[in-house]
Amino acid sequence: MKRAVLACVLVSGACTPADDSQTHGPVAQPEITQVAVEPAGEIPETIVGEYRLAGIDGEDPNSPTGMAVSIGEDTISFEPKCLGSVWSYTLSHGDLRLERDPRYGPQKNKDGSIVSCLPLVTPEYGRLSEAFSSVEKVRRTPANALEFSGGGHSVTLFSQ
């Protein structure tokens, strides 16, 4: 058996030219494309804390006032809560499930009329609310921010 293997190696080596350029011309080398791969973000065990908004959908919110987000054991919110900016959440291995808290936002009086607050807010509040309503995952970035993502939206928060 050893002789058969040795014979095959010797025969195949003897039939192969030492340099492919002798029989076929220069051999084209495959192009090597380097792709920068960011390491997957760390999955946080807890997200409880007070945060400042650093980005919505990858952009600086450019709000004339600072925007803060509070995250409790089971709620995420930002002021003014009377606009409905409160969600209950569950977190499991970076997967996030959010549900708007129906106790916040426009309420109805006994006569059916709607009670609402009329704060002056910038468009970023609406963008932030829309983004939080669609996020599904959370991770910690290399810069130690929390990045929420899903549904084509993202929210980036830094601890205060």
Coordinates of N, CA and C in Angstrom, one line a residue:
M1 N 0.8 -1.2 0.0 CA 0.0 0.0 0.0 C 0.9 1.2 0.0
K2 N 1.9 1.2 0.9 CA 2.8 2.4 0.9 C 3.5 2.7 -0.4
R3 N 3.9 1.5 -1.1 CA 4.5 1.7 -2.4 C 3.6 2.3 -3.4
A4 N 2.3 1.9 -3.4 CA 1.3 2.5 -4.3 C 1.1 4.0 -4.1
V5 N 1.1 4.4 -2.9 CA 0.9 5.8 -2.6 C 2.1 6.6 -3.0
L6 N 3.3 6.0 -2.7 CA 4.6 6.7 -3.0 C 4.7 6.8 -4.5
A7 N 4.3 5.7 -5.3 CA 4.4 5.8 -6.7 C 3.4 6.8 -7.3
C8 N 2.2 7.0 -6.7 CA 1.3 8.0 -7.2 C 1.9 9.4 -7.0
V9 N 2.5 9.6 -5.8 CA 3.1 10.9 -5.5 C 4.2 11.2 -6.5
L10 N 5.1 10.2 -6.7 CA 6.2 10.4 -7.6 C 5.7 10.7 -9.0
V11 N 4.8 9.9 -9.5 CA 4.3 10.1 -10.9 C 3.6 11.4 -11.0
S12 N 2.7 11.8 -10.1 CA 2.0 13.0 -10.3 C 3.0 14.2 -10.2
G13 N 4.0 14.1 -9.3 CA 5.0 15.2 -9.2 C 5.8 15.3 -10.5
A14 N 6.1 14.2 -11.1 CA 6.9 14.2 -12.3 C 6.2 14.8 -13.5
C15 N 4.9 14.7 -13.5 CA 4.1 15.2 -14.6 C 3.7 16.6 -14.5
T16 N 3.9 17.2 -13.4 CA 3.5 18.6 -13.1 C 4.7 19.5 -13.4
P17 N 4.6 20.5 -14.3 CA 5.7 21.4 -14.5 C 6.0 22.2 -13.2
A18 N 7.3 22.5 -13.1 CA 7.7 23.2 -11.9 C 7.1 24.6 -11.9
D19 N 6.8 25.2 -13.1 CA 6.3 26.6 -13.1 C 5.2 26.6 -14.2
D20 N 4.0 26.9 -13.8 CA 2.9 27.0 -14.7 C 3.1 27.9 -15.9
S21 N 3.9 28.9 -15.7 CA 4.2 29.9 -16.7 C 4.9 29.3 -17.9
Q22 N 5.6 28.1 -17.7 CA 6.2 27.4 -18.8 C 5.2 26.9 -19.8
T23 N 4.0 26.5 -19.3 CA 3.1 25.9 -20.3 C 1.9 26.7 -20.5
H24 N 1.5 27.6 -19.6 CA 0.2 28.4 -19.8 C 0.4 29.9 -19.7
G25 N 1.6 30.4 -19.5 CA 1.8 31.8 -19.3 C 1.6 32.1 -17.9
P26 N 1.7 33.4 -17.6 CA 1.6 33.8 -16.2 C 0.2 33.4 -15.6
V27 N 0.2 33.0 -14.4 CA -1.0 32.6 -13.7 C -1.6 33.8 -13.0
A28 N -2.8 34.1 -13.3 CA -3.5 35.3 -12.6 C -3.8 34.9 -11.2
Q29 N -3.4 35.9 -10.3 CA -3.6 35.7 -8.9 C -5.0 36.2 -8.6
P30 N -5.8 35.5 -7.8 CA -7.1 36.0 -7.4 C -7.0 37.3 -6.6
E31 N -7.9 38.2 -6.8 CA -7.9 39.4 -6.1 C -8.4 39.1 -4.7
I32 N -7.7 39.7 -3.8 CA -8.1 39.6 -2.4 C -8.6 40.9 -1.9
T33 N -9.9 40.9 -1.5 CA -10.6 42.0 -1.0 C -10.6 42.0 0.5
Q34 N -10.1 43.0 1.2 CA -10.2 43.0 2.6 C -11.5 43.7 3.0
V35 N -12.2 43.1 3.9 CA -13.5 43.6 4.4 C -13.3 43.9 5.9
A36 N -13.6 45.1 6.3 CA -13.5 45.4 7.7 C -14.7 44.9 8.4
V37 N -14.5 44.0 9.3 CA -15.6 43.4 10.1 C -15.5 44.0 11.5
E38 N -16.6 44.7 11.9 CA -16.6 45.2 13.2 C -17.0 44.0 14.2
P39 N -16.3 43.9 15.3 CA -16.7 42.9 16.2 C -18.1 43.1 16.7
A40 N -18.8 42.0 16.9 CA -20.2 42.1 17.4 C -20.2 42.8 18.7
G41 N -21.2 43.7 18.9 CA -21.2 44.4 20.2 C -21.5 43.5 21.3
E42 N -21.0 43.9 22.5 CA -21.3 43.1 23.7 C -22.8 43.2 24.0
I43 N -23.4 42.1 24.4 CA -24.8 42.1 24.8 C -24.9 42.5 26.2
P44 N -25.5 43.6 26.5 CA -25.6 44.0 27.9 C -26.5 43.1 28.8
E45 N -26.1 42.9 30.0 CA -27.0 42.1 30.9 C -28.1 43.0 31.4
T46 N -27.9 44.2 31.6 CA -28.9 45.2 32.0 C -28.7 46.5 31.3
I47 N -29.8 47.2 31.1 CA -29.7 48.5 30.4 C -30.3 49.6 31.3
V48 N -30.5 49.3 32.6 CA -31.1 50.2 33.5 C -30.1 51.4 33.7
G49 N -30.7 52.6 33.6 CA -29.9 53.8 33.8 C -30.5 55.0 33.2
E50 N -29.8 56.1 33.4 CA -30.2 57.4 32.8 C -29.2 57.7 31.6
Y51 N -29.7 58.1 30.5 CA -28.9 58.2 29.3 C -29.2 59.6 28.6
R52 N -28.2 60.0 27.8 CA -28.4 61.2 26.9 C -28.5 60.6 25.5
L53 N -29.3 61.2 24.7 CA -29.5 60.7 23.3 C -28.3 61.2 22.5
A54 N -27.6 60.3 21.8 CA -26.5 60.6 21.0 C -26.8 60.5 19.5
G55 N -27.8 59.7 19.2 CA -28.1 59.5 17.8 C -29.4 58.8 17.5
I56 N -30.0 59.2 16.4 CA -31.2 58.5 15.9 C -30.9 58.2 14.5
D57 N -31.1 56.9 14.2 CA -30.8 56.4 12.8 C -29.4 56.8 12.3
G58 N -28.5 56.7 13.2 CA -27.1 57.0 12.9 C -26.7 58.5 12.7
E59 N -27.7 59.4 13.0 CA -27.4 60.8 12.9 C -27.5 61.5 14.2
D60 N -26.7 62.5 14.4 CA -26.8 63.4 15.6 C -28.2 64.0 15.6
P61 N -28.9 63.9 16.7 CA -30.3 64.5 16.7 C -30.3 66.0 16.6
N62 N -29.2 66.7 16.8 CA -29.1 68.1 16.6 C -30.2 68.9 17.3
S63 N -30.6 68.4 18.4 CA -31.7 69.1 19.1 C -31.2 70.3 19.9
P64 N -31.9 71.4 19.9 CA -31.5 72.6 20.6 C -31.4 72.3 22.1
T65 N -32.1 71.3 22.6 CA -32.0 71.0 24.0 C -31.5 69.5 24.1
G66 N -30.9 69.2 25.2 CA -30.5 67.8 25.4 C -31.7 66.9 25.6
M67 N -31.6 65.8 25.1 CA -32.7 64.8 25.3 C -32.2 63.7 26.1
A68 N -33.0 63.3 27.1 CA -32.6 62.2 28.0 C -33.6 61.1 28.0
V69 N -33.1 59.9 28.1 CA -33.9 58.7 28.1 C -33.7 58.0 29.5
S70 N -34.8 57.6 30.1 CA -34.7 56.9 31.4 C -35.1 55.4 31.2
I71 N -34.2 54.5 31.6 CA -34.5 53.1 31.5 C -34.6 52.5 32.9
G72 N -35.7 52.0 33.3 CA -35.9 51.3 34.5 C -35.8 49.8 34.4
E73 N -36.2 49.1 35.4 CA -36.2 47.6 35.3 C -37.1 47.0 34.2
D74 N -38.2 47.7 33.9 CA -39.1 47.2 32.9 C -39.7 48.3 32.0
T75 N -39.2 49.5 32.1 CA -39.7 50.6 31.3 C -38.6 51.5 30.6
I76 N -38.9 52.0 29.4 CA -38.1 52.9 28.8 C -38.9 54.2 28.5
S77 N -38.4 55.4 28.9 CA -39.3 56.5 28.7 C -38.4 57.8 28.5
F78 N -39.1 58.8 27.9 CA -38.4 60.1 27.9 C -39.6 61.1 28.0
E79 N -39.2 62.3 28.4 CA -40.2 63.4 28.6 C -40.5 64.0 27.3
P80 N -41.7 64.5 27.0 CA -42.8 64.5 27.9 C -43.6 63.2 27.8
K81 N -43.8 62.5 28.9 CA -44.5 61.2 28.9 C -45.9 61.3 28.4
C82 N -46.5 62.5 28.6 CA -47.9 62.7 28.2 C -48.1 62.6 26.7
L83 N -47.0 62.5 25.9 CA -47.1 62.3 24.5 C -47.1 60.8 24.1
G84 N -47.0 59.9 25.2 CA -47.0 58.5 25.0 C -45.6 57.9 24.8
S85 N -44.6 58.6 25.3 CA -43.2 58.2 25.1 C -42.7 57.3 26.3
V86 N -43.5 56.2 26.5 CA -43.2 55.2 27.6 C -43.5 53.8 27.0
W87 N -42.5 53.0 27.2 CA -42.7 51.6 26.7 C -42.3 50.6 27.8
S88 N -43.0 49.5 27.9 CA -42.6 48.5 28.8 C -41.7 47.6 28.0
Y89 N -40.8 46.9 28.6 CA -39.8 46.1 27.8 C -39.4 44.8 28.5
T90 N -39.0 43.8 27.7 CA -38.3 42.7 28.2 C -37.0 42.5 27.4
L91 N -36.0 42.1 28.0 CA -34.7 41.9 27.4 C -34.2 40.5 27.7
S92 N -33.8 39.8 26.6 CA -33.3 38.5 26.7 C -32.2 38.3 25.7
H93 N -30.9 38.2 26.1 CA -29.8 37.9 25.3 C -29.7 38.9 24.1
G94 N -29.9 40.2 24.4 CA -29.8 41.3 23.4 C -31.1 41.5 22.6
D95 N -32.0 40.5 22.7 CA -33.3 40.7 22.0 C -34.2 41.5 22.9
L96 N -34.9 42.5 22.3 CA -35.7 43.4 23.0 C -37.1 43.4 22.5
R97 N -38.0 43.4 23.5 CA -39.4 43.4 23.1 C -40.0 44.6 23.8
L98 N -40.5 45.6 23.0 CA -41.1 46.8 23.5 C -42.6 46.9 23.2
E99 N -43.3 47.4 24.2 CA -44.8 47.7 24.0 C -45.1 49.0 24.6
R100 N -45.8 49.8 23.8 CA -46.2 51.1 24.4 C -47.0 50.9 25.6
D101 N -46.8 51.7 26.6 CA -47.6 51.7 27.9 C -48.9 52.5 27.6
P102 N -50.0 51.8 27.6 CA -51.3 52.6 27.3 C -51.7 53.6 28.4
R103 N -51.0 53.6 29.5 CA -51.4 54.5 30.6 C -50.9 55.9 30.3
Y104 N -50.0 56.0 29.3 CA -49.4 57.3 28.9 C -49.9 57.7 27.5
G105 N -49.9 59.0 27.2 CA -50.4 59.5 25.9 C -51.8 60.1 26.1
P106 N -52.4 60.4 25.0 CA -53.7 61.0 25.1 C -54.7 60.1 25.8
Q107 N -55.4 60.7 26.7 CA -56.4 59.9 27.5 C -57.8 60.5 27.2
K108 N -58.9 59.7 27.5 CA -60.2 60.2 27.3 C -60.9 60.5 28.6
N109 N -61.6 61.6 28.6 CA -62.5 61.9 29.7 C -63.7 61.0 29.7
K110 N -64.5 61.1 30.8 CA -65.7 60.3 30.9 C -66.7 60.7 29.7
D111 N -66.6 61.9 29.3 CA -67.5 62.4 28.2 C -67.0 62.0 26.8
G112 N -65.8 61.4 26.7 CA -65.3 60.9 25.5 C -64.3 61.9 24.9
S113 N -64.2 63.1 25.4 CA -63.2 64.1 24.9 C -61.8 63.6 25.3
I114 N -60.9 64.0 24.5 CA -59.5 63.6 24.6 C -58.7 64.6 25.5
V115 N -58.0 64.2 26.5 CA -57.1 65.0 27.3 C -55.7 64.8 26.8
S116 N -55.0 65.8 26.5 CA -53.7 65.7 26.0 C -52.8 66.9 26.6
C117 N -51.5 66.7 26.5 CA -50.7 67.8 26.9 C -50.2 68.5 25.6
L118 N -49.9 69.7 25.6 CA -49.5 70.4 24.4 C -48.1 71.0 24.6
P119 N -47.1 70.2 24.9 CA -45.7 70.8 25.1 C -45.1 71.2 23.8
L120 N -44.2 72.1 23.8 CA -43.5 72.5 22.6 C -42.3 71.5 22.5
V121 N -42.3 70.7 21.5 CA -41.2 69.8 21.3 C -40.7 69.9 19.9
T122 N -39.4 69.5 19.7 CA -38.8 69.6 18.4 C -39.2 68.3 17.6
P123 N -39.0 68.2 16.3 CA -39.2 67.0 15.5 C -38.5 65.8 16.0
E124 N -37.3 66.0 16.7 CA -36.5 64.8 17.1 C -37.3 64.0 18.1
Y125 N -38.2 64.6 18.9 CA -39.0 63.8 19.8 C -39.9 62.7 19.1
G126 N -40.4 63.2 17.9 CA -41.2 62.2 17.1 C -40.4 61.2 16.5
R127 N -39.2 61.6 16.0 CA -38.2 60.6 15.4 C -37.8 59.6 16.4
L128 N -37.5 60.0 17.7 CA -37.1 59.1 18.7 C -38.2 58.2 19.1
S129 N -39.4 58.7 19.2 CA -40.6 57.8 19.5 C -40.8 56.8 18.4
E130 N -40.7 57.2 17.1 CA -40.8 56.2 16.0 C -39.7 55.2 16.0
A131 N -38.5 55.6 16.3 CA -37.4 54.7 16.3 C -37.6 53.7 17.5
F132 N -37.9 54.1 18.7 CA -38.1 53.2 19.8 C -39.2 52.2 19.5
S133 N -40.2 52.7 18.8 CA -41.4 51.8 18.5 C -41.0 50.6 17.6
S134 N -39.9 50.6 17.0 CA -39.5 49.5 16.1 C -38.3 48.8 16.4
V135 N -37.6 49.2 17.5 CA -36.3 48.5 17.8 C -36.6 47.1 18.3
E136 N -35.6 46.2 18.1 CA -35.8 44.8 18.5 C -34.5 44.2 19.2
K137 N -33.4 44.9 19.1 CA -32.2 44.4 19.7 C -31.5 45.6 20.4
V138 N -30.6 45.2 21.3 CA -29.8 46.2 22.0 C -28.4 45.6 22.1
R139 N -27.4 46.4 22.0 CA -26.0 45.9 22.2 C -25.2 47.1 22.7
R140 N -24.1 46.8 23.3 CA -23.2 47.8 23.8 C -22.1 48.0 22.7
T141 N -21.8 49.3 22.3 CA -20.9 49.5 21.3 C -19.4 49.6 21.9
P142 N -18.4 49.5 21.0 CA -17.0 49.7 21.6 C -16.8 51.0 22.3
A143 N -17.6 52.0 22.0 CA -17.5 53.3 22.8 C -18.3 53.3 24.0
N144 N -18.9 52.1 24.4 CA -19.6 51.9 25.6 C -21.0 52.6 25.6
A145 N -21.5 52.8 24.4 CA -22.9 53.3 24.3 C -23.9 52.2 24.2
L146 N -25.1 52.4 24.4 CA -26.2 51.4 24.1 C -26.7 51.7 22.7
E147 N -26.8 50.7 21.9 CA -27.3 50.9 20.5 C -28.5 50.0 20.4
F148 N -29.7 50.6 20.2 CA -30.9 49.9 20.0 C -31.1 49.9 18.5
S149 N -31.6 48.7 17.9 CA -31.8 48.7 16.5 C -32.9 47.8 16.1
G150 N -33.5 48.0 14.9 CA -34.6 47.2 14.4 C -35.5 48.0 13.5
G151 N -36.1 47.3 12.6 CA -37.1 48.0 11.8 C -36.6 49.1 11.0
G152 N -35.3 49.1 10.7 CA -34.7 50.2 9.9 C -34.3 51.4 10.7
H153 N -34.4 51.3 12.0 CA -34.1 52.4 12.9 C -33.0 52.0 13.9
S154 N -32.4 53.1 14.5 CA -31.5 52.8 15.6 C -31.5 54.0 16.5
V155 N -31.2 53.8 17.8 CA -31.1 54.8 18.8 C -29.8 54.5 19.5
T156 N -29.0 55.6 19.7 CA -27.7 55.4 20.4 C -27.8 56.3 21.7
L157 N -27.5 55.7 22.8 CA -27.5 56.4 24.1 C -26.2 56.2 24.8
F158 N -25.8 57.3 25.5 CA -24.6 57.3 26.4 C -25.1 57.5 27.8
S159 N -24.4 56.8 28.7 CA -24.7 57.1 30.1 C -24.5 58.5 30.5
Q160 N -25.3 59.0 31.5 CA -25.1 60.3 32.0 C -24.3 60.3 33.2

